[in-house]
Coordinates of C-alpha atoms (C1' of nucleotides) in Angstrom, one line a residue:
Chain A
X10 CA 9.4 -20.3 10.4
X11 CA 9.4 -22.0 7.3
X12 CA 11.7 -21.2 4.4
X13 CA 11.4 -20.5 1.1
X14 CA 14.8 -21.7 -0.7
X15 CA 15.4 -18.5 -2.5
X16 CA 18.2 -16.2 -2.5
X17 CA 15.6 -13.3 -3.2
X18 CA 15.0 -10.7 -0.9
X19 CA 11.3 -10.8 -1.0
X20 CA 11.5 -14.4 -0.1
X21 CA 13.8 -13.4 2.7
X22 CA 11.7 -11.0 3.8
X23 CA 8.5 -13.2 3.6
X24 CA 10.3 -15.9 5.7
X25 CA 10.1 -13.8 8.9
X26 CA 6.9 -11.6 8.1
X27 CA 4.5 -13.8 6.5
X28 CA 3.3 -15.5 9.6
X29 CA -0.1 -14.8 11.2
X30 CA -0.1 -11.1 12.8
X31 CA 3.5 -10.9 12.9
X32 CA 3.0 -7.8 10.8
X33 CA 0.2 -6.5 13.2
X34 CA 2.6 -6.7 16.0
X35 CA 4.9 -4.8 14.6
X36 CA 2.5 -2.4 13.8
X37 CA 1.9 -1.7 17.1
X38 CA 4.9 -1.4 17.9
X39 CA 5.6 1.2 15.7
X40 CA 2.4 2.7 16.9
X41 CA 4.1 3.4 20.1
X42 CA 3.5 0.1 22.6
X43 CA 6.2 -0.5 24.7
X44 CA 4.5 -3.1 26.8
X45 CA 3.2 -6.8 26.6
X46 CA -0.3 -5.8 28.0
X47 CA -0.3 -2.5 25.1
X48 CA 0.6 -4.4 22.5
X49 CA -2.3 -6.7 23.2
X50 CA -4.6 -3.7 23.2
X51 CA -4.1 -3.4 19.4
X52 CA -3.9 -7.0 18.5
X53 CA -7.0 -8.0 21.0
X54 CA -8.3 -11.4 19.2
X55 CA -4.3 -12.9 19.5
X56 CA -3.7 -15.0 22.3
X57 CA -1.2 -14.3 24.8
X58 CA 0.4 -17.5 24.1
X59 CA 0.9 -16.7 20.3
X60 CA 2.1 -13.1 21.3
X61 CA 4.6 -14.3 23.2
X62 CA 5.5 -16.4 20.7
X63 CA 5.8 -13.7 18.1
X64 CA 7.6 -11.5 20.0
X65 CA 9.8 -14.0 21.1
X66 CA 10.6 -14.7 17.1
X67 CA 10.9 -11.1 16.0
X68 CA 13.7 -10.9 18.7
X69 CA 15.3 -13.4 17.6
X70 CA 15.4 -12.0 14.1
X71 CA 16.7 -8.8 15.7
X72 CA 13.5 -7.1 14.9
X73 CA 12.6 -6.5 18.4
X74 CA 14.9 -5.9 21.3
X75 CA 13.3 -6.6 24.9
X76 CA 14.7 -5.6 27.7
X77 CA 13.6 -5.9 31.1
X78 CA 14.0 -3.5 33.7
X79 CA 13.8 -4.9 36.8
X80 CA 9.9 -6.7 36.9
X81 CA 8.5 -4.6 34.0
X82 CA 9.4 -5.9 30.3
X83 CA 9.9 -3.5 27.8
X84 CA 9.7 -3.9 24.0
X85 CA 11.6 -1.5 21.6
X86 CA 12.1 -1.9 17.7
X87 CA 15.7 -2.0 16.7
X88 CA 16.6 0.3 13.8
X89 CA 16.4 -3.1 11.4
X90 CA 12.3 -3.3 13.1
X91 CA 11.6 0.3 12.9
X92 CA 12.9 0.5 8.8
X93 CA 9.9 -2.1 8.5
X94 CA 7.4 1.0 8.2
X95 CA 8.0 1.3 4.6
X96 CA 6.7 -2.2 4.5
X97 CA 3.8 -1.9 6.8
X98 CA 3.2 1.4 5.3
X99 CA 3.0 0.0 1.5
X100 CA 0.8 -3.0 3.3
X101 CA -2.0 -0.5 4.8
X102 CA -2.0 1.9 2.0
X103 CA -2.4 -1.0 -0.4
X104 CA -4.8 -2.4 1.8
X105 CA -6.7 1.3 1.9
X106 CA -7.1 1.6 -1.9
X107 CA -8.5 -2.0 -3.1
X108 CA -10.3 -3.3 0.3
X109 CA -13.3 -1.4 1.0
X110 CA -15.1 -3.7 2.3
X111 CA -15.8 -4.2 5.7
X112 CA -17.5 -7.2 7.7
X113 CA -19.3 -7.1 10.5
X114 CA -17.0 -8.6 12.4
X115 CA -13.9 -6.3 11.5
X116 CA -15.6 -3.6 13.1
X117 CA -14.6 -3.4 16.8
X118 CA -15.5 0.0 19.0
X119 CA -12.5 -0.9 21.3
X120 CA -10.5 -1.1 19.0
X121 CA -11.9 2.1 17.3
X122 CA -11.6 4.2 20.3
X123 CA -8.0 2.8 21.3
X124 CA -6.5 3.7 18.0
X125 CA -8.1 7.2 18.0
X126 CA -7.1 8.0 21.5
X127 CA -3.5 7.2 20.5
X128 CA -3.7 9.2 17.3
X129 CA -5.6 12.1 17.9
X130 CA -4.0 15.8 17.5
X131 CA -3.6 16.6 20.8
X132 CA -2.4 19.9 20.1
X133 CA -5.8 20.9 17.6
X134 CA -7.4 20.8 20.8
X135 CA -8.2 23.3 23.8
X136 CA -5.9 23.6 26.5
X137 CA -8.2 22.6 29.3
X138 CA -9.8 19.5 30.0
X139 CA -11.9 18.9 26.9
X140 CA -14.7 15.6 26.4
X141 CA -16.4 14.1 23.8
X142 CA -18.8 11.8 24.1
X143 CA -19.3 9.2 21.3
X144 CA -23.3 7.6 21.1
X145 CA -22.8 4.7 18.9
X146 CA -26.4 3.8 17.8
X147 CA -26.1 0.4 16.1
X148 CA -23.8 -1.3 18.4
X149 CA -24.6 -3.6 21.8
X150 CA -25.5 -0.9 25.1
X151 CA -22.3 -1.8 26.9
X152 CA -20.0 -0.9 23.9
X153 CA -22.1 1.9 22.6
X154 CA -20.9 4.7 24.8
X155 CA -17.7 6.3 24.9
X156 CA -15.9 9.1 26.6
X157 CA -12.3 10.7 25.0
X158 CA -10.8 13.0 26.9
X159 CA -7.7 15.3 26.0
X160 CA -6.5 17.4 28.8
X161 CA -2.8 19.3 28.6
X162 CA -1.2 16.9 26.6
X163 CA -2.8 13.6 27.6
X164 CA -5.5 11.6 26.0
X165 CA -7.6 8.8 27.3
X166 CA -10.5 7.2 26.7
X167 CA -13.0 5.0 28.5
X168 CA -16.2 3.3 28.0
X169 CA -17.8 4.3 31.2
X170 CA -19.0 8.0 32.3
X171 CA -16.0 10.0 33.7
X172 CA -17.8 12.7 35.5
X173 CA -16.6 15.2 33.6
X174 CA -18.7 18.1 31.5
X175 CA -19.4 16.4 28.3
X176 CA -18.2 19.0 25.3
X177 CA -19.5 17.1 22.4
X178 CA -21.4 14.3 21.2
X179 CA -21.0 12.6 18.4
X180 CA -24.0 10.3 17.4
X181 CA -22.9 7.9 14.4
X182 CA -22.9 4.1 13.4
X183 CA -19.3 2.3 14.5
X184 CA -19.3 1.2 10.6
X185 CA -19.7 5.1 10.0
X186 CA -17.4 6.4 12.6
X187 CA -14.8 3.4 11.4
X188 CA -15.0 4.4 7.6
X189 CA -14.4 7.7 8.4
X190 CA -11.5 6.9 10.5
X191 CA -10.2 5.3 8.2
X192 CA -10.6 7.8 5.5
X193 CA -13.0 6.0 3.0
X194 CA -15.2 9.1 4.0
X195 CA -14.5 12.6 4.8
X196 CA -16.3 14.4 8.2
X197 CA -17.5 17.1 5.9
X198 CA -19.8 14.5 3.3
X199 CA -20.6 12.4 6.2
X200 CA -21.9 15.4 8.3
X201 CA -23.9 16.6 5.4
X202 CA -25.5 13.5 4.9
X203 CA -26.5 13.4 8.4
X204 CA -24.8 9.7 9.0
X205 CA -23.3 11.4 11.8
X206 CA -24.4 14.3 13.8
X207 CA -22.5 16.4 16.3
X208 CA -24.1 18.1 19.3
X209 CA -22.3 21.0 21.2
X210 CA -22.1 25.0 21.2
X211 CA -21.3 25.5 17.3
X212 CA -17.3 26.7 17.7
X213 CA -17.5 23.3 19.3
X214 CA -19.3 21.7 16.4
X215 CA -17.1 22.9 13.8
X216 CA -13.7 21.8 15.7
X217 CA -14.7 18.4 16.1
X218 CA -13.5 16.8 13.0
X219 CA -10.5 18.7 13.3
X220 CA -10.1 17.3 17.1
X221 CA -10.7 13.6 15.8
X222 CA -9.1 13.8 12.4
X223 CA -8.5 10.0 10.8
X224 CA -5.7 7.6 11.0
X225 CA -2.3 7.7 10.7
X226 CA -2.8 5.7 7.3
X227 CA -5.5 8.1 6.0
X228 CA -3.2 10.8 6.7
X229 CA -0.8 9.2 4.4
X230 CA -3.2 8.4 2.0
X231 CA -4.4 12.3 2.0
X232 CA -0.7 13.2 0.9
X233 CA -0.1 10.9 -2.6
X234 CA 3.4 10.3 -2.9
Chain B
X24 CA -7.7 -17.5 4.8
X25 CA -8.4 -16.8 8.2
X26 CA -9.5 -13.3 9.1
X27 CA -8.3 -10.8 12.0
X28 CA -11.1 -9.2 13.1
X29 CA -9.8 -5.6 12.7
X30 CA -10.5 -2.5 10.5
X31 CA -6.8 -1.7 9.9
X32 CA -6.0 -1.8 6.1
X33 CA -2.9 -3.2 7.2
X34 CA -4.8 -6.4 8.8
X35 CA -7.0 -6.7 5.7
X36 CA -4.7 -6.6 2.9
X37 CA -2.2 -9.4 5.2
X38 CA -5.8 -11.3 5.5
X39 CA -4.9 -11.7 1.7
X40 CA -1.2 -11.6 1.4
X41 CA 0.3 -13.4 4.4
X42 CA -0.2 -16.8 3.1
X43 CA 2.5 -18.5 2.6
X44 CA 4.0 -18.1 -1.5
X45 CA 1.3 -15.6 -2.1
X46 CA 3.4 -12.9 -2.2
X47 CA 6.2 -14.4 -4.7
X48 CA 3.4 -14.9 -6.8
X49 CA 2.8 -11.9 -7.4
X50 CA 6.3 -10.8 -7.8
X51 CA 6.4 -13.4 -10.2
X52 CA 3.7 -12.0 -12.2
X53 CA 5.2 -8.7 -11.5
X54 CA 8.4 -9.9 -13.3
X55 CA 6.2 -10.5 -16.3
X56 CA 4.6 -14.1 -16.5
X57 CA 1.8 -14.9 -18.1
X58 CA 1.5 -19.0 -17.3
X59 CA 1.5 -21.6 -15.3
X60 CA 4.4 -23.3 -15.7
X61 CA 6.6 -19.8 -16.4
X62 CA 5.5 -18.8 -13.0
X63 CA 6.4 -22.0 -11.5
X64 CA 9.9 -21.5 -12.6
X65 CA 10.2 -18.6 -10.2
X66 CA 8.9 -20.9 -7.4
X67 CA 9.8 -24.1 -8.0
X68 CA 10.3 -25.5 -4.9
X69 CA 6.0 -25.2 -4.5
X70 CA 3.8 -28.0 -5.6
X71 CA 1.7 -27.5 -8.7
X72 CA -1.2 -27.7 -6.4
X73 CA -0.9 -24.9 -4.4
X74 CA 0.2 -22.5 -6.9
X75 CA -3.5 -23.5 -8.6
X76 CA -4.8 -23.0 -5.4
X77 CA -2.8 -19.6 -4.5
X78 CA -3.9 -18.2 -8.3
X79 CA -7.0 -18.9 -7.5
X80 CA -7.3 -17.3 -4.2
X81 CA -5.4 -14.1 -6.1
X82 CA -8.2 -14.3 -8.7
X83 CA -11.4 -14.3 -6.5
X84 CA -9.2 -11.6 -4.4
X85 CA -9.5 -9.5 -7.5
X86 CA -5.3 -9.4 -8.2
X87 CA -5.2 -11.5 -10.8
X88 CA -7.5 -12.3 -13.9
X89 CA -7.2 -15.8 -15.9
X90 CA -8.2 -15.8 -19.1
X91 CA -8.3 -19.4 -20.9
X92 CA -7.8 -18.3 -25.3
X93 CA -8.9 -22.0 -25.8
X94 CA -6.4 -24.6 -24.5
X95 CA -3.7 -21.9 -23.1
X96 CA -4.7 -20.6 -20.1
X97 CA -3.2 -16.7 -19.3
X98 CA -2.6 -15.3 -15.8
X99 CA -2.4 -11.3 -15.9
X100 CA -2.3 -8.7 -12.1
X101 CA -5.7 -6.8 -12.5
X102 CA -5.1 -3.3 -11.5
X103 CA -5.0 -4.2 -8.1
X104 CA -2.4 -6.5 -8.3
X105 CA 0.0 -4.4 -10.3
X106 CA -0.4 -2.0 -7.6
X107 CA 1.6 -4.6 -4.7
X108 CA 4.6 -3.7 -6.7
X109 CA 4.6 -1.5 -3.7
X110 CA 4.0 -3.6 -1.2
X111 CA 6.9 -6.2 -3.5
X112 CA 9.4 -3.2 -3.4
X113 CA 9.3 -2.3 0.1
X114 CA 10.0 -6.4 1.2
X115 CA 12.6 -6.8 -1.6
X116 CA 14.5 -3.8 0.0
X117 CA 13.9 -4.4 3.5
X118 CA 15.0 -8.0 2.7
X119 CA 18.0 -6.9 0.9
X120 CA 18.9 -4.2 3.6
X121 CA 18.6 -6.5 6.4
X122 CA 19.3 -10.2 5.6
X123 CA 22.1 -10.9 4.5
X124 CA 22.5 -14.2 4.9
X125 CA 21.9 -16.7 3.1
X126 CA 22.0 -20.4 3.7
X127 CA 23.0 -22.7 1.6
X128 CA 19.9 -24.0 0.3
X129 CA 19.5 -20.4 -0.7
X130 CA 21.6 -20.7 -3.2
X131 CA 19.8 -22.0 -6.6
X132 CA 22.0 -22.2 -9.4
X133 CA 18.5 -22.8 -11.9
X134 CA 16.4 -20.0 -10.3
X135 CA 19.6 -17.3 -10.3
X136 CA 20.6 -18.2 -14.1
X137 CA 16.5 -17.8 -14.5
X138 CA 16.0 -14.5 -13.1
X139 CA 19.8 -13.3 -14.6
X140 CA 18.2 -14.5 -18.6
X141 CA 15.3 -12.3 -17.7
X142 CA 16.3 -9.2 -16.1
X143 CA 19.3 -8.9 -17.9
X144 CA 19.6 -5.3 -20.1
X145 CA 19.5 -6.5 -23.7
X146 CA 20.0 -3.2 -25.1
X147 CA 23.5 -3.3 -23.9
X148 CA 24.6 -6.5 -25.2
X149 CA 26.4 -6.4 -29.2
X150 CA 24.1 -7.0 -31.6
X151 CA 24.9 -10.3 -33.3
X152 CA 24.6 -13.3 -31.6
X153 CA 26.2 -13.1 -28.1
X154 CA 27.3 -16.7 -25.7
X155 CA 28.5 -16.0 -21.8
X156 CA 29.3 -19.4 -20.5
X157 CA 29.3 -19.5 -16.9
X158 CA 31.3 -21.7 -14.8
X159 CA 30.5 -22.7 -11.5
X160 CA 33.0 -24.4 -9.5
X161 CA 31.5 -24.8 -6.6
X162 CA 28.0 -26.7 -7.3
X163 CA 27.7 -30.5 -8.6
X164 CA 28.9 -30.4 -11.8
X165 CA 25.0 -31.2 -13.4
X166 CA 24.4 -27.5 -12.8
X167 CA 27.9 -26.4 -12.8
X168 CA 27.6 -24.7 -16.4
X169 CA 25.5 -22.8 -17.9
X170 CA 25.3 -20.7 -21.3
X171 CA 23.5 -17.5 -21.3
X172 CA 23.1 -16.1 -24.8
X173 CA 21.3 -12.9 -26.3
X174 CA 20.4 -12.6 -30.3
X175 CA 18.9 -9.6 -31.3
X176 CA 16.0 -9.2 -29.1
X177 CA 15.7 -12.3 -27.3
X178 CA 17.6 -14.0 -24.5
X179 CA 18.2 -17.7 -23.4
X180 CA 19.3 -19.7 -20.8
X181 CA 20.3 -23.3 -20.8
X182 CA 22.5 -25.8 -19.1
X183 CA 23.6 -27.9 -21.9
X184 CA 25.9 -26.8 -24.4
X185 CA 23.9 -24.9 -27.3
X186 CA 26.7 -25.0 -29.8
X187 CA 27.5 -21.8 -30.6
X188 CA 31.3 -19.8 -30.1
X189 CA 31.6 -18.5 -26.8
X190 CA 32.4 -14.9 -26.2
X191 CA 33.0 -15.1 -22.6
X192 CA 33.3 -17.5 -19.9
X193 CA 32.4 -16.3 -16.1
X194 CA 33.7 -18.4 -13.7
X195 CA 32.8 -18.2 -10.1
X196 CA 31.0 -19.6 -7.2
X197 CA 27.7 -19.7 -6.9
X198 CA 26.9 -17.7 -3.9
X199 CA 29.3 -15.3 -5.3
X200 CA 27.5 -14.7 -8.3
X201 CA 24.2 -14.7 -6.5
X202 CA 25.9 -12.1 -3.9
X203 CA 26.4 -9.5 -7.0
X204 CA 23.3 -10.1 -9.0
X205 CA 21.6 -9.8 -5.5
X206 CA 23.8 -6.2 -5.2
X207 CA 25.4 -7.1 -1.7
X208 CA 28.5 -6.9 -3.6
X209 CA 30.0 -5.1 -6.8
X210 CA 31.3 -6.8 -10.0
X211 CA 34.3 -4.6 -9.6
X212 CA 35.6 -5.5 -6.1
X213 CA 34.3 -9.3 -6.9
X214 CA 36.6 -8.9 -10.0
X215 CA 39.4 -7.4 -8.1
X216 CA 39.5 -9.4 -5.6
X217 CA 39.5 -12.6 -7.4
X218 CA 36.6 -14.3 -7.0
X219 CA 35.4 -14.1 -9.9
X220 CA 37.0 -14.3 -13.5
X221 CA 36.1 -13.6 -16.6
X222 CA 37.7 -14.9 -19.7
X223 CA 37.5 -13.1 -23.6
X224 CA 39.2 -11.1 -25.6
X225 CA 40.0 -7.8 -23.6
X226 CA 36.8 -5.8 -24.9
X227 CA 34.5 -8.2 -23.7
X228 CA 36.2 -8.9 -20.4
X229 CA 35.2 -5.5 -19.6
X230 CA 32.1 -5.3 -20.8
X231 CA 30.6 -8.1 -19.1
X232 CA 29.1 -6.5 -16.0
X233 CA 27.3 -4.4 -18.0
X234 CA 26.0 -7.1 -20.0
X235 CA 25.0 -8.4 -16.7
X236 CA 23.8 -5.9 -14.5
X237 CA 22.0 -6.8 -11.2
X238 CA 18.7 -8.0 -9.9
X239 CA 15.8 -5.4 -10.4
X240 CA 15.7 -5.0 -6.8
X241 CA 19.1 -4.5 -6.5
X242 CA 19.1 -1.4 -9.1
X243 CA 16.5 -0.3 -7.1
X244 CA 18.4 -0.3 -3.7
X245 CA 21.0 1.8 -5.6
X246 CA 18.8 4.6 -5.8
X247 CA 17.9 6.0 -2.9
X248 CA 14.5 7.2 -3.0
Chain C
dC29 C1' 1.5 -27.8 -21.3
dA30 C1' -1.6 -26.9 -17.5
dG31 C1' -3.0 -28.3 -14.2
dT32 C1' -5.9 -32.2 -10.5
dA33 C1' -6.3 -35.8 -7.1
dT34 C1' -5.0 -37.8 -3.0
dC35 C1' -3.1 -38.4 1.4
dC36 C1' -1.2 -37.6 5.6
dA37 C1' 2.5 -35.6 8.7
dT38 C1' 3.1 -31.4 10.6
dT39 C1' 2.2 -27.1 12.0
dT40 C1' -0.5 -23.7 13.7
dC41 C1' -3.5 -21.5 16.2
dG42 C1' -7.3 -20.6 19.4
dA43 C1' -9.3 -21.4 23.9
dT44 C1' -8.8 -21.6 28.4
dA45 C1' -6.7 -21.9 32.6
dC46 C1' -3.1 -20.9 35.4
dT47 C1' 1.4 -18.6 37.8
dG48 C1' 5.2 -15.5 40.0
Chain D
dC16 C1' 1.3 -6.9 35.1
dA17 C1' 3.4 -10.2 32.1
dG18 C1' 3.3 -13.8 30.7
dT19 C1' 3.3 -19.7 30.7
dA20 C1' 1.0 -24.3 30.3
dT21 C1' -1.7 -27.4 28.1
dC22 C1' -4.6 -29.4 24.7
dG23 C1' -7.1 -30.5 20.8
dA24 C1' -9.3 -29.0 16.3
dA25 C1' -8.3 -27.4 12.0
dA26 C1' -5.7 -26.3 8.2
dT27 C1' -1.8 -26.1 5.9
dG28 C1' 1.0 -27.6 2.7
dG29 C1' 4.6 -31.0 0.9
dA30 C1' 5.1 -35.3 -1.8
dT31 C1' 3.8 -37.9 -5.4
dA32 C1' 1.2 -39.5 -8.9
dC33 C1' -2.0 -38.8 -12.3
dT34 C1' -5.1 -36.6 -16.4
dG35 C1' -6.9 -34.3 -20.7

DNA sequence: CAGTATCCATTTCGATACTG
DNA sequence: CAGTATCGAAATGGATACTG
C-alpha cells in the first residue's frame, strides 16, 4: 500500500481501497462468502496468490477478521468492513447509471448464474422443489446450459442436467439475461420483444421474472434515494 | 487501465476509479477547480505528468470535459463526474469514521491552510477586511505562519506576512489544527483543553471557530443521514 | 501558466505449479 | 479445501528537467 500524504479522509480511505479488486473482495464478502474457495467464486479471474494477498491486507487494516476453526478458515467483516457498503454501494450504483456498456469479455455465465443463485427470492417461489432451465443461445455448448434449482429454502445451481423435472426454460442471449440482471432492462420490455422467451404452463410463465428478479444493485437502483 | 472481466457495476466503475490519484481528482474538481495548476494544489505531492495523464483518462471516461478558451485550458466534471460526489462522500466518511490516524507525513501544513482558505464560510466572517494569523509551533518555522484573510467576498491564504492589522492570532500544532478542521475533535474542547489558543480582543476570540468551521466532509459527518 | 519528455526503479500482477 | 511458491512480463508511477 502506497500512501498518499494527505490528512484527508478520502485519501485515507483510497490508501487501503484503491488497489486492484480490493473492493471486489469486499464485495463478496458482504455478499455473504465466508470462505477462501467462495470468495473466489465471485472474483474468478484473481489469482489465489493475490487473494490471499488481499485478504491478508484488509485484515490487517481491521477490515476483515479471519478466524480459523480448527482446518477450515473462516472470513467475517468486522463492523469497520461491513460500514464499507455505503462505499461499495455508491461505487455499483454509480457504476449502474453512466457504464452501460458491456464487452464481450465482461460477460461471464458462471458468474451470471452464481450471483443469481445467491440472490434470488427464495421465498417468491413454490414450496417444493422447483427448476428452471436456462438455454443460453449465443454462448460456447458447455457454458450454454444451466439448471437453478430452489427447493425449501435452498438454492443451487449447476451447469450440468440434475435429473430433476425441468419447470421452466428460459431461452435468451447471456448479454440479454446479464442486462436484465442487472437492471438496464426490465423482464416485461425484454419479454415483449421476444429477446427472451420463457417456456412452461403459463402460471409458470408469468412467475418467472418474479422468481429470478435482478440484482441486489438493481434493486437499489429501483428504489431512488 | 486494466479490466476485471465482470458485469458488476461495482467492477466497472473501479475499472475507472481505482487508479491510483483518480479519485482525489475528482474530489478536487468536486471542490471547485477549474485548472491545472489549482487542481495540483490539492495534490501536490503527484507529478505534473500523471495528473495530465489521469485528466485525460477522466476525459475519454466521459467525467471530465476540457475546454482550451485559447491559451487557458479549463477542466469541468461532465454530468457523470459530478455525480461521484457519491461515491467521494461515502470514502470521505468511511475514511473519517475509521482512520483515525494519521502519520506524520499526513500532516501538510500548505494543503490544510489550502483547503481551510477555500471551504471556509465567508458569510460569517465581519465585513471589512478581516487577518487570522496562525501560529504553528510545531512545524519548521518556513511554514510555521500563516495569514488567512477574508475582504468582502474573497478569501486568501499566504505564508508571508501580507501587511495588514491582525485581528486574531491562532496558535496551535499542526496536527491539532488539522484534527478539528478534519472534525475528530471540537474547537471547544481543543480550546478548553489548551491546545489551542486564540489571541484578540474578546469578541473575536469567540468568534473564531465560526469563522473557521470544519472540512466539508466533516460538516457532513455531523449530520447523520 | 500549463503542461511534456524522458527514464528507470519498483511494484504489481497474472500464470502456473505445487503442498499440507 | 485452503492456500503457498515461484517467476517473469508489464505497467505504474516518481523524479527531474524541460517547453511554448
Amino acid at each position: 500500500m502506497s500512501t498518499y500524504g494527505q490528512f484527508c479522509p478520502v485519501a485515507k480511505a483510497m490508501e487501503v481501497l484503491d488497489e486492484r479488486w480490493t473492493l471486489l473482495v469486499v464485495r463478496e464478502l458482504l455478499a455473504g462468502s465466508k470462505h477462501f474457495n467462495e470468495v473466489r467464486r465471485g472474483v474468478p479471474k484473481m489469482s489465489p496468490t493475490l487473494l490471499s494477498k488481499r485478504l491478508r491486507s484488509l485484515e490487517r487494516h481491521g477490515i476483515v477478521e479471519r478466524t480459523s476453526n480448527g482446518s477450515r478458515a473462516t472470513y467475517a467483516l468486522t463492523p469497520c468492513g461491513r460500514d464499507l457498503v455505503g462505499v461499495v454501494t455508491a461505487m455499483g450504483l454509480w457504476g449502474l447509471r453512466w457504464i452501460g456498456e458491456m464487452g464481450e469479455d465482461d460477460l461471464d455465465p458462471h458468474l451470471l448464474m452464481w450471483d443469481m443463485q445467491r440472490t434470488i427470492p427464495i421465498h417468491a417461489w413454490p414450496r417444493g422443489r422447483t427448476v428452471v432451465r436456462f438455454d443460453l443461445d449465443d454462448v460456447a455448448p458447455k457454458s450454454a446450459r444451466w439448471w437453478l434449482m430452489v427447493n425449501g429454502d435452498v438454492s443451487d445451481v449447476c451447469d450440468f442436467d440434475p435429473g430433476h423435472d425441468i419447470d421452466a426454460i428460459v431461452s435468451t442471449g447471456l448479454r440479454t439475461l446479464t442486462r436484465i440482471w442487472r437492471g438496464d432492462e426490465s423482464w416485461e420490455l425484454a419479454l415483449r420483444a421476444g429477446s427472451v422467451t420463457v417456456g412452461g404452463t403459463s402460471d409458470v410463465r408469468r412467475a418467472v421474472p418474479g422468481w429470478l428478479g435482478q440484482s441486489t444493485l438493481a434493486q437499489l437502483a429501483a428504489v431512488p434515494a
